[in-house]
Coordinates of C-alpha atoms in Angstrom, one line a residue:
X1 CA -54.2 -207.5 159.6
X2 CA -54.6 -210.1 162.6
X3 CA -57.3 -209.3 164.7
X4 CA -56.6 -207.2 168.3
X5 CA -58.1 -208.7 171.0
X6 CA -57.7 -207.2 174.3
X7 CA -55.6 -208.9 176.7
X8 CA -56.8 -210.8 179.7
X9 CA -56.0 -207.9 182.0
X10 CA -57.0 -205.0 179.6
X11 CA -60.4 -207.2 179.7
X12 CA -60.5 -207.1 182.6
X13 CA -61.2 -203.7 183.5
X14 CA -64.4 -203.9 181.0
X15 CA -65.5 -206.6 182.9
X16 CA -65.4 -205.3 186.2
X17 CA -67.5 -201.7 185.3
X18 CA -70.7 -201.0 186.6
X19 CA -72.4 -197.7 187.3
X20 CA -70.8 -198.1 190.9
X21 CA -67.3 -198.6 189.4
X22 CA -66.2 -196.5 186.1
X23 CA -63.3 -197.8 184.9
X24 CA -61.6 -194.9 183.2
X25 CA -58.3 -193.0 184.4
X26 CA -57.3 -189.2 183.6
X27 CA -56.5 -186.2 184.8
X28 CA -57.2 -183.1 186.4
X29 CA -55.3 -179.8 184.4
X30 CA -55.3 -176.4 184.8
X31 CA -54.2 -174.6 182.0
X32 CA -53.0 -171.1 181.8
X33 CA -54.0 -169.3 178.2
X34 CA -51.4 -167.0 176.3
X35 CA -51.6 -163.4 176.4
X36 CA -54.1 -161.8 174.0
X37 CA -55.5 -165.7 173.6
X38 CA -59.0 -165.1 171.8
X39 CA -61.6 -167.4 170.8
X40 CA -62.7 -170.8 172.4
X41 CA -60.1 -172.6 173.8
X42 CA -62.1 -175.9 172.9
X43 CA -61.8 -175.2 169.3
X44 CA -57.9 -175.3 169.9
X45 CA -57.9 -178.1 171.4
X46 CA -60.1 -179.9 168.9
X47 CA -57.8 -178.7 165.7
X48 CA -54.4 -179.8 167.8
X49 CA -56.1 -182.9 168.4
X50 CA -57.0 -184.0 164.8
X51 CA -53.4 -183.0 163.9
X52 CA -52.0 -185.3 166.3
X53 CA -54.9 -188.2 165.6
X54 CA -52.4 -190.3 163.2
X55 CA -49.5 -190.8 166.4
X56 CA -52.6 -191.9 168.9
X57 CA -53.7 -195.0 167.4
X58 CA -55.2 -195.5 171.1
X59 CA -57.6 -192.3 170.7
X60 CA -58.8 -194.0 166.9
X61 CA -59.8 -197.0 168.0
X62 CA -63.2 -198.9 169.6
X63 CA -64.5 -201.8 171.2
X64 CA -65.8 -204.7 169.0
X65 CA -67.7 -207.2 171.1
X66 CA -67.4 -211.2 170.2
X67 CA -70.3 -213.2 169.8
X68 CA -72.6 -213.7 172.6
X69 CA -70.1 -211.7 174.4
X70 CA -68.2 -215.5 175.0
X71 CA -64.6 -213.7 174.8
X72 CA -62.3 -210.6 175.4
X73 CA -63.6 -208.2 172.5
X74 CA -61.4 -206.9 169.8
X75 CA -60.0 -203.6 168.8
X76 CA -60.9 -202.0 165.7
X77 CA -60.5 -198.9 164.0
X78 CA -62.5 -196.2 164.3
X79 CA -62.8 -192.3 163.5
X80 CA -63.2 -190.1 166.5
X81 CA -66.0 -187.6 166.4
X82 CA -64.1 -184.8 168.0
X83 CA -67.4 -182.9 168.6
X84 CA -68.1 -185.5 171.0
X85 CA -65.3 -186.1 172.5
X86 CA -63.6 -182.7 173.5
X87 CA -66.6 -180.8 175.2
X88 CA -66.9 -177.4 176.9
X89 CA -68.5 -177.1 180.2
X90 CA -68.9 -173.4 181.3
X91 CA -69.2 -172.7 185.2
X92 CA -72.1 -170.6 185.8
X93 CA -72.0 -167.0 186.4
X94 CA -69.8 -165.9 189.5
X95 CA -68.1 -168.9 190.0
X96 CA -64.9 -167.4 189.6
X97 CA -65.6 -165.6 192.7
X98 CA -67.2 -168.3 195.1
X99 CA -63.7 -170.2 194.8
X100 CA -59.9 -170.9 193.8
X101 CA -59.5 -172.7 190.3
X102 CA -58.4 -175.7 192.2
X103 CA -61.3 -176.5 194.5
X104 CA -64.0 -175.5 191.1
X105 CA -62.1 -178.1 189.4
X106 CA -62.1 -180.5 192.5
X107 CA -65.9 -180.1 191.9
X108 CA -66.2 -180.7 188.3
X109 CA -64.1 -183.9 189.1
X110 CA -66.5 -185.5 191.5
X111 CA -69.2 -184.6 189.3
X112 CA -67.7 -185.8 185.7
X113 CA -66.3 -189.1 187.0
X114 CA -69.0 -191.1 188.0
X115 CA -70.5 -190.6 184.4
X116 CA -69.2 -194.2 182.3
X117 CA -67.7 -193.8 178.8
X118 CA -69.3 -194.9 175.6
X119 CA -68.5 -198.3 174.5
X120 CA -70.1 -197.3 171.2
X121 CA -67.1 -195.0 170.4
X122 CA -63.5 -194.3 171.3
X123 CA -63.2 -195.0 175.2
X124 CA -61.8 -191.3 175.7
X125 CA -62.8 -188.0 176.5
X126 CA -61.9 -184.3 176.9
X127 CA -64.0 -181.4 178.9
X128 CA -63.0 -178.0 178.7
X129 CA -63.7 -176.1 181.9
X130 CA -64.6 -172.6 180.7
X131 CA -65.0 -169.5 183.9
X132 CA -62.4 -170.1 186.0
X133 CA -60.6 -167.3 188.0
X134 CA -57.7 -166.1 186.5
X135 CA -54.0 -166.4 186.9
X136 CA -51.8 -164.7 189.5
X137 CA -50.1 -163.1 186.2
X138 CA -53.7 -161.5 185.1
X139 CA -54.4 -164.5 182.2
X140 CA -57.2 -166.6 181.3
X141 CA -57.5 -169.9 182.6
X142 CA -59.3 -173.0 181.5
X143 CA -59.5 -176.1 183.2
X144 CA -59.3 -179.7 181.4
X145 CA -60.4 -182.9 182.7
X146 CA -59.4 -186.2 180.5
X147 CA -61.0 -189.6 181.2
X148 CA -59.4 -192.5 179.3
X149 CA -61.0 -196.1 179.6
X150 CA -58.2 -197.7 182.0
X151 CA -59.1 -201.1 179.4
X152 CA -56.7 -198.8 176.7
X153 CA -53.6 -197.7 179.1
X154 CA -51.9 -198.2 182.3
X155 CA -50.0 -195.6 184.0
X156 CA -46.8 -195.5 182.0
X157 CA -48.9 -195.8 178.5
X158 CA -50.7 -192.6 180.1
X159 CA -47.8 -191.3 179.8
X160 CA -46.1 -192.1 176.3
X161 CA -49.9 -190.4 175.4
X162 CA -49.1 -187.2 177.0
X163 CA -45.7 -187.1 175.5
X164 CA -47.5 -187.3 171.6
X165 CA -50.1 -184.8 172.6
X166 CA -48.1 -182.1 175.1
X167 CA -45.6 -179.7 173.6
X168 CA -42.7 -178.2 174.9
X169 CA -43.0 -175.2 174.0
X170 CA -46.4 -172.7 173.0
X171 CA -45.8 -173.3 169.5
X172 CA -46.9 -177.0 168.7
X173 CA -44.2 -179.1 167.4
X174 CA -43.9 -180.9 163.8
X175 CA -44.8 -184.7 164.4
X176 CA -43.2 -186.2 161.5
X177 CA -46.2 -189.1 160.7
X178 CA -45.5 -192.5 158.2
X179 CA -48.0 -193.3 156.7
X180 CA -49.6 -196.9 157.5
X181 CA -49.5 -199.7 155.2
X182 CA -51.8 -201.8 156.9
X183 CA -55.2 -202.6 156.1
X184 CA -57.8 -200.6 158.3
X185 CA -60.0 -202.9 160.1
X186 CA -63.6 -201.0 160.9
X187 CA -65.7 -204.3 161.8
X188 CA -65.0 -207.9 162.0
X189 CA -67.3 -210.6 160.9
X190 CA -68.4 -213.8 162.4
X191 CA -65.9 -216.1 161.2
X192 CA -63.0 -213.7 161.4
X193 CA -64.2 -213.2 165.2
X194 CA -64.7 -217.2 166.0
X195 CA -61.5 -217.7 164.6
X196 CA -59.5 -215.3 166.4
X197 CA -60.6 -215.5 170.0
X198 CA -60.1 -219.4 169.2
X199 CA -56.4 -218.9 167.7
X200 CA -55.6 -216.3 170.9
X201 CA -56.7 -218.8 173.7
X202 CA -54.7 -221.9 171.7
X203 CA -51.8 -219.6 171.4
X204 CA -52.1 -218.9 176.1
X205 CA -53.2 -222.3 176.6
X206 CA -49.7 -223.1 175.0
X207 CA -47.7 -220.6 176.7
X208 CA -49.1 -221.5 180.1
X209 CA -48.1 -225.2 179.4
X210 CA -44.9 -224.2 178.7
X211 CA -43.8 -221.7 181.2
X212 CA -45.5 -224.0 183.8
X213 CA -42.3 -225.6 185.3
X214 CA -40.2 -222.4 185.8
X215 CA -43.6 -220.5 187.0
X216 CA -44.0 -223.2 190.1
X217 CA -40.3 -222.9 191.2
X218 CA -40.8 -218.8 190.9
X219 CA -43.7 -218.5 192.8
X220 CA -42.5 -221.5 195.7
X221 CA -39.2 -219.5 196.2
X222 CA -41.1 -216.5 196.8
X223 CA -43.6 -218.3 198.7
X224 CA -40.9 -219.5 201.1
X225 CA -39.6 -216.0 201.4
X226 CA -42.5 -214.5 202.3
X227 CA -44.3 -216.9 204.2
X228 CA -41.3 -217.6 206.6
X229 CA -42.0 -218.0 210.5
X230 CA -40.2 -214.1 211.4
X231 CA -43.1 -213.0 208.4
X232 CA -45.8 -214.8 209.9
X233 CA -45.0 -214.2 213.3
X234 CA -45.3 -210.3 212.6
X235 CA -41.8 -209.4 213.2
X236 CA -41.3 -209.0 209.7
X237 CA -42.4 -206.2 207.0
X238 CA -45.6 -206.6 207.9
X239 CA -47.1 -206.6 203.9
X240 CA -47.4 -210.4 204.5
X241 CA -50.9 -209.2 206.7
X242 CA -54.9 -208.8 206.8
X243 CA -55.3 -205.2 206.8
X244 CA -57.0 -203.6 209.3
X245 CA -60.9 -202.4 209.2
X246 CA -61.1 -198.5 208.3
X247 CA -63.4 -196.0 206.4
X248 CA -61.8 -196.5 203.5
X249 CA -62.7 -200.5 202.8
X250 CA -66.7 -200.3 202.5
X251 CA -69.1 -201.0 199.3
X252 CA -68.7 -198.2 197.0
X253 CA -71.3 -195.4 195.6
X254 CA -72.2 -194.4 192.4
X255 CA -71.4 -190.6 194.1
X256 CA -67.3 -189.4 194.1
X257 CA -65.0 -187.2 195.9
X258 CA -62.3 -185.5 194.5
X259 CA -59.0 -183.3 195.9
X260 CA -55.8 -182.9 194.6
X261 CA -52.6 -181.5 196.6
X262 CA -49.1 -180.7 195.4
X263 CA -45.7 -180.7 196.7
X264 CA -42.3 -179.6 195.7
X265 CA -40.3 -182.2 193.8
X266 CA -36.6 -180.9 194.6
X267 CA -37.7 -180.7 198.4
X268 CA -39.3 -184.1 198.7
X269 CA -36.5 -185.7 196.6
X270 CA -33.6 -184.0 198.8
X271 CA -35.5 -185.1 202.0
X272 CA -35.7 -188.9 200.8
X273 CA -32.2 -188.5 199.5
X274 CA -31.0 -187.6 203.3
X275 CA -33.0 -189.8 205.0
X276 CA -31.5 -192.8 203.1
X277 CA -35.0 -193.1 201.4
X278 CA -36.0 -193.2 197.8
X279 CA -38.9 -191.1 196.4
X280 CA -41.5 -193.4 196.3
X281 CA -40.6 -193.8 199.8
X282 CA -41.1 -190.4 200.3
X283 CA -44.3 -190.8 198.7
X284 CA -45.7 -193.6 200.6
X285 CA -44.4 -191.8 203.9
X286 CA -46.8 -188.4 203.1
X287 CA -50.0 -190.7 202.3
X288 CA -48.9 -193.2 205.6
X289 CA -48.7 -189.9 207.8
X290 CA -52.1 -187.9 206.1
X291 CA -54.1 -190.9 206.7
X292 CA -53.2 -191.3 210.3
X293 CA -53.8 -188.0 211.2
X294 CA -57.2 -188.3 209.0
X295 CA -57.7 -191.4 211.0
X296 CA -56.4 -190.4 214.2
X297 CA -58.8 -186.7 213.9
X298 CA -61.9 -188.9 212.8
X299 CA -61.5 -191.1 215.8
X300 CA -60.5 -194.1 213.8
X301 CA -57.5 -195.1 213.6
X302 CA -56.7 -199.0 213.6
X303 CA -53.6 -200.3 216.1
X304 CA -52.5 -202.2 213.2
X305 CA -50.7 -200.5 210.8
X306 CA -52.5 -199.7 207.2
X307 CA -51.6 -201.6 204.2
X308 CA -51.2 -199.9 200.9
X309 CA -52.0 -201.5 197.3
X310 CA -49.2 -200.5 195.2
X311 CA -49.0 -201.0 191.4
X312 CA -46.0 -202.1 189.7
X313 CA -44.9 -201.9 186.6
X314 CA -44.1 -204.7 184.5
X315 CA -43.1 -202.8 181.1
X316 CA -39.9 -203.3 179.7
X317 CA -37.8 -200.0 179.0
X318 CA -38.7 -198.2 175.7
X319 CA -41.8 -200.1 175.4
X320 CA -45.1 -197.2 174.7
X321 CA -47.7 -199.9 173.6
X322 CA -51.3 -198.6 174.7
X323 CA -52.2 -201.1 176.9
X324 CA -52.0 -202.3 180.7
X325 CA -48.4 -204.3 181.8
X326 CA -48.9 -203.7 185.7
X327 CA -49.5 -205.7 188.8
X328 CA -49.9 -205.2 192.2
X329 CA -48.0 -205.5 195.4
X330 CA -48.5 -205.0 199.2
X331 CA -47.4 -202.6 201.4
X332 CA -47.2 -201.9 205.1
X333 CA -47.5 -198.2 206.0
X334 CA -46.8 -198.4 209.6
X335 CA -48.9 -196.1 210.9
X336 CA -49.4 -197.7 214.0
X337 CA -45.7 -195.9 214.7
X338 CA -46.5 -192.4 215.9
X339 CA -42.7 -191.7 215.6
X340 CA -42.2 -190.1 212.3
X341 CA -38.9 -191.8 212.5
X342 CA -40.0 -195.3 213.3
X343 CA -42.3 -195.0 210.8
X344 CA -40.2 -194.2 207.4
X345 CA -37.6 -196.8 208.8
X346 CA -40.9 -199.0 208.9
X347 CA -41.5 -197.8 205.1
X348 CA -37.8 -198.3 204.1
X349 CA -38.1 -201.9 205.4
X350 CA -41.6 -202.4 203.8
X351 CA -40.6 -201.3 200.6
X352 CA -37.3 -203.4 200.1
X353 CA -39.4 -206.8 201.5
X354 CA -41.7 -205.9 198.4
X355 CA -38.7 -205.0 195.5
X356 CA -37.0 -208.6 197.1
X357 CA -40.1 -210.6 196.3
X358 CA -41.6 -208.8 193.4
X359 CA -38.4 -208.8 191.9
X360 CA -38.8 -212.4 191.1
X361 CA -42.2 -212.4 190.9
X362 CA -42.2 -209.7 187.8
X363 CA -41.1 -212.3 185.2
X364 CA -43.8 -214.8 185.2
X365 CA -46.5 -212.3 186.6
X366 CA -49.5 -212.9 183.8
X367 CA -50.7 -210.3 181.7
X368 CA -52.7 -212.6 179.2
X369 CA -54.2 -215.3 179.8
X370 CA -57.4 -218.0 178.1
X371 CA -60.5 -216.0 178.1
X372 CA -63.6 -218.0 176.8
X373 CA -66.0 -217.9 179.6
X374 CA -63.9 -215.2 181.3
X375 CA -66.6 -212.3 180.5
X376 CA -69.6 -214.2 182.3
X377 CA -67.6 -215.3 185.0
X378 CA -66.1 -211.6 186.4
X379 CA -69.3 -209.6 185.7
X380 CA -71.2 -212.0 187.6
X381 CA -68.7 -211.6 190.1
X382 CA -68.3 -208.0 190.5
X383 CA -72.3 -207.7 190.4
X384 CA -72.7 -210.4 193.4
X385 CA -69.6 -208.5 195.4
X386 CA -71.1 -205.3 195.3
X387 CA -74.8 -206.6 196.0
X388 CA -74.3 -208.9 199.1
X389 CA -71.6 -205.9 200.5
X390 CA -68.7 -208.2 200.9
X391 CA -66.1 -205.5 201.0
X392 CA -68.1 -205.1 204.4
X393 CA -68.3 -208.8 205.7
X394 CA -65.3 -210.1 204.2
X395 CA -61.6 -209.5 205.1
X396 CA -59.1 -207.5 203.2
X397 CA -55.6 -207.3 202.4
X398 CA -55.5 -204.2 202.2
X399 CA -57.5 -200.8 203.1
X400 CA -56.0 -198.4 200.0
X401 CA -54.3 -197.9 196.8
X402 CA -51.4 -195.5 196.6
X403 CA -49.5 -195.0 192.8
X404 CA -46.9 -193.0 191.9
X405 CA -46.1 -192.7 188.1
X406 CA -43.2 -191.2 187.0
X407 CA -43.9 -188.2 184.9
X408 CA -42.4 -185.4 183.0
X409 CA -40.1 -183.0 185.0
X410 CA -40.4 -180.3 182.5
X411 CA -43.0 -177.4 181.6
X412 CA -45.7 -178.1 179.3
X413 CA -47.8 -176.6 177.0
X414 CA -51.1 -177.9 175.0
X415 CA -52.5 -176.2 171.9
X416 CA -50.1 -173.4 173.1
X417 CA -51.3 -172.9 176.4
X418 CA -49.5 -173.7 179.8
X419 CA -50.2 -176.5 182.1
X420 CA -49.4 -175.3 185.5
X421 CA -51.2 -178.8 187.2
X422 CA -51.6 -182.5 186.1
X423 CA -53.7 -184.6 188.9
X424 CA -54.1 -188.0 188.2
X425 CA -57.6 -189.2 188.5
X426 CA -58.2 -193.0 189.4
X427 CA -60.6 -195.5 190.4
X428 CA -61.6 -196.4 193.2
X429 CA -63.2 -200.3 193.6
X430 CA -65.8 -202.3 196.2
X431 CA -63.3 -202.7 199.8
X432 CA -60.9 -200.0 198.7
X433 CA -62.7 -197.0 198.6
X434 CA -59.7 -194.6 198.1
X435 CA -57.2 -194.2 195.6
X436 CA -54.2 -192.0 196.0
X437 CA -52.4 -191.6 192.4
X438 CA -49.1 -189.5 191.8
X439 CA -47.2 -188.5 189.1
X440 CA -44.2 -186.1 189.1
X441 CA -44.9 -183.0 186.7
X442 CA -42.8 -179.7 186.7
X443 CA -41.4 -179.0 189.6
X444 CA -44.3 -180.5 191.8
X445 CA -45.4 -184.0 193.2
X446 CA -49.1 -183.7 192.1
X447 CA -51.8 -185.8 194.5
X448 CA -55.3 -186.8 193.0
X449 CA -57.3 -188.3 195.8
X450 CA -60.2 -190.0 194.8
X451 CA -62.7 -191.5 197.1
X452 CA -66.2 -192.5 197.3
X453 CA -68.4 -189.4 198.0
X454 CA -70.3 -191.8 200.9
X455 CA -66.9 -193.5 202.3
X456 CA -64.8 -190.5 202.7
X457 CA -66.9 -187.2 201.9
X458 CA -64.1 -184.5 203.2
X459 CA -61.3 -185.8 201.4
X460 CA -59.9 -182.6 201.0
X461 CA -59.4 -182.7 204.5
X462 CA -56.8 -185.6 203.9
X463 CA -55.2 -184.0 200.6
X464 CA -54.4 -181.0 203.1
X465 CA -53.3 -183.4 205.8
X466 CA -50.3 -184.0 203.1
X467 CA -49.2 -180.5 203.6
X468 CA -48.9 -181.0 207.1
X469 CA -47.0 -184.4 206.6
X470 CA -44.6 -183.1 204.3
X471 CA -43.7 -180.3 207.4
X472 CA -43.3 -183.3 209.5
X473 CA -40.6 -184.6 206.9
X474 CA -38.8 -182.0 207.1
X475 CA -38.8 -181.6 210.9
X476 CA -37.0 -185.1 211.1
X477 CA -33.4 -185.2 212.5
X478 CA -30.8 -185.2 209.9
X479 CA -28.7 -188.6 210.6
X480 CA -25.8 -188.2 211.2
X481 CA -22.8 -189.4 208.2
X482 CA -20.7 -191.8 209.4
X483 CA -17.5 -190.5 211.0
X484 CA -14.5 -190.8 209.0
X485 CA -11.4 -192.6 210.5
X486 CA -8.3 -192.0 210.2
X487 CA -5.9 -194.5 209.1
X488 CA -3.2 -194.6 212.3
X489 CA 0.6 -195.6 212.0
X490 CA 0.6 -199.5 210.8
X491 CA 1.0 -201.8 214.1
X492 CA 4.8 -203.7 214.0
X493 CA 3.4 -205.6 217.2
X494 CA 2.1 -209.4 216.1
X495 CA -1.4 -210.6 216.6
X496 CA -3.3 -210.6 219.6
X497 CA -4.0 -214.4 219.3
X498 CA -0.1 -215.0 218.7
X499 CA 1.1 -213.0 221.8
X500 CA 1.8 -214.4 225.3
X501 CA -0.3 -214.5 228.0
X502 CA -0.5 -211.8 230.7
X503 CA 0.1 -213.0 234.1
X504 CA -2.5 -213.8 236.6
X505 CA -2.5 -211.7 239.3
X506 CA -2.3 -213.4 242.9
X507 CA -5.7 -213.9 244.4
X508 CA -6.1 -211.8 247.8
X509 CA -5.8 -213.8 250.9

């Protein structure tokens, strides 16, 4: 077996971790139990999870560091200790009572995520939230918070997870499993590791050479594009910008916030459907319209409009490999506009100026790249970034990141019980204090807001502001459809520019 070793960009997010930045994505679930359900839910979850292990390979493997740390480590395998990582937390007495499920799982969010996984073992883990309130129908419910290392998975290998470990049914499914002919790999030694990382950055070195040519006519098309004079002179999109100072683009904490909201899918899909919008549109025009009225209530809202870092996804169709193929693009949320109106044509606009360029953009966008030296270079970085506060001094493109990931559409079940909510949980980085992630699940848009605890400490506040904005959506004016015409009797007369001359009229005397 040829040695794993992580991507540039998988590195990347190992590189760029400190105890003010955990790198690990996840989610927020509530989970409704069966009738009757007895026992611990955790041990359910544990035994559904070891049946599953052989279809994860991304939950069986761990970090193995090269020498002197000089290069991106490697994967090898490794055996999960499922005691350790699927653990049950139990609310204390009467917490049931104090609030809804949502807001004591809001809690145990900002509390869990600051804590770093354990680069010792597999970069995933499970809790079990045990004393929640139950469910309008009179069942148990448990909540579960997942935390993967975002060096393993992107959004959209998140997902092709969730589709191996989520059920459609209560009764688990039959995975049919091959077994694996190669060789497993628990440690590497010295040689094996010198002569891998070399191989891997011979092997980039060689593909930058020779993808050079058509990657400098790409990115000067695109370049010409974007940077033309209507773009720079503001009249444009306006992604081509500085973003504006805000709350939201300050030196990050150790401390987190976390608040989820939900909205309808069918209703926010019909409303971008009428409004000649898509629903990422829709999307990006609830988080544009909850952060100015945030803004706008906290007496801070800029006169230029926000920009919003948007992820993009450069994986080809069918393609479930656990690892990160995403990049990021720019976009203007216009809310400078207070005309709801004005300000989802704004999006519209904002949103096809980014597809036009990123279009070209996506097939020479890097996901690997020469590493040697790499390691040294962006820990060094992130430490002096977050030390000298230059998320604070510095200017930024832009002030936060909104993702929406496509998800399943479907009801759910895992280890037979029913998940009635999937939040994403994200991370949030030094200048871009906020992250708004969402993924499509059920019948609902799901929202997981998180923030720094010191940067924005009532985000719920703004996760109920998207509540309100959705109301606006639907308050917009229908347009109108087009009239239809009628086709008239055909003309025998000939053309215009073929018929004589009227007569000028005699001037008055």
């Amino acid at each position: 077996m040829g040695m794993r070793q992580l991507s540039g960009l998988d590195a990347t997010f190992l590189y760029l971790e400190t105890p003010e930045m955990p790198m690990h994505v996840g989610a927020m679930h509530l989970l409704e139990l069966p009738a009757g359900h007895r026992g611990r839910y955790v041990n359910d979850l544990r035994r559904h999870i070891a049946a599953r292990l052989p279809a994860t390979p991304v939950l069986r493997r761990r970090l193995w560091w090269m020498p002197l740390n000089m290069a991106n480590p490697a994967w090898v395998d490794a055996e999960p200790d499922l005691n350790e990582h699927i653990v049950e937390i139990r609310l204390p007495s009467g917490s049931a009572r104090r609030a809804d499920a949502r807001t004591l799982m809001e809690e145990q969010v900002s509390l869990l995520h600051p804590v770093l996984l354990d680069r010792h073992r597999p970069l995933w883990k499970m809790h079990v939230i045990e004393g929640l309130p139950r469910s309008a129908a009179g069942r148990k419910q448990v909540g579960l918070v997942t935390q993967l290392h975002h060096a393993a998975v992107d959004g959209q290998a998140a997902v092709a997870l969730a589709n191996v470990l989520f059920d459609l049914t209560p009764e688990p499914r039959d995975i049919e499993i091959r077994p694996s002919r190669r060789t497993r790999t628990f440690r590497l030694d010295m040689v094996e590791m010198l002569r891998g990382a070399l191989s891997h950055e011979a092997v980039q070195v060689a593909r930058i050479v020779r993808d050079l040519p058509a990657t400098l006519g790409t990115v000067a098309g695109t370049a010409k594009s974007a940077l033309s004079v209507k773009n720079l002179l503001g009249q444009g999109s306006g992604n081509v910008t500085l973003a504006p100072a805000t709350p939201m683009n300050a030196t990050v904490t150790p401390a987190r916030a976390f608040a989820a909201a939900s909205v309808p899918l069918a209703d926010l899909k019909a409303l971008a459907r009428v409004h000649g919008a898509t629903l990422n549109d829709g999307v990006l025009m609830l988080c544009s319209s909850a952060l100015r009225a945030y803004l706008q209530q906290h007496g801070a809202l800029p006169r230029k409009s926000l920009v919003a870092a948007v992820p993009i996804s450069l994986r080809e169709a069918g393609d479930t490999r656990a690892d990160n193929q995403a990049s990021m693009s720019l976009v203007s949320l216009g809310t400078h506009l207070a005309d709801p109106a004005k300000r989802l044509a704004h999006i519209r606009a904002a949103t096809g100026a980014m597809k036009s360029t990123m279009g070209r953009m996506k097939s020479i966008l890097p996901t690997d790249f020469p590493s040697i030296g790499v390691p040294w270079l962006i820990e060094a970085a992130a430490s002096l970034y977050g030390k000298a506060k230059a998320a604070e001094r510095l200017p930024q493109v832009a002030n936060v990141v909104i993702s929406n990931v496509p998800g399943p559409q479907v009801p759910l079940y895992l280890a037979g019980a029913r998940v009635r909510s999937n939040h994403p949980t994200s991370i949030v980085v030094h200048g871009l204090a906020l992250n708004i992630t969402v993924q499509s699940f059920d019948a609902a848009m799901d929202f997981g807001l998180m923030a720094d605890a010191a940067a924005l400490p009532d985000v719920r506040a703004l996760a109920q502001a998207v509540d309100a904005a959705l109301d606006e959506l639907r308050a917009l004016p229908v347009p109108a459809a087009p009239a239809a015409v009628k086709p008239g009797p055909v003309s025998r007369k000939r053309p215009a520019s073929r018929a004589a001359a009227p007569k000028k009229k005699p001037r008055a005397g």
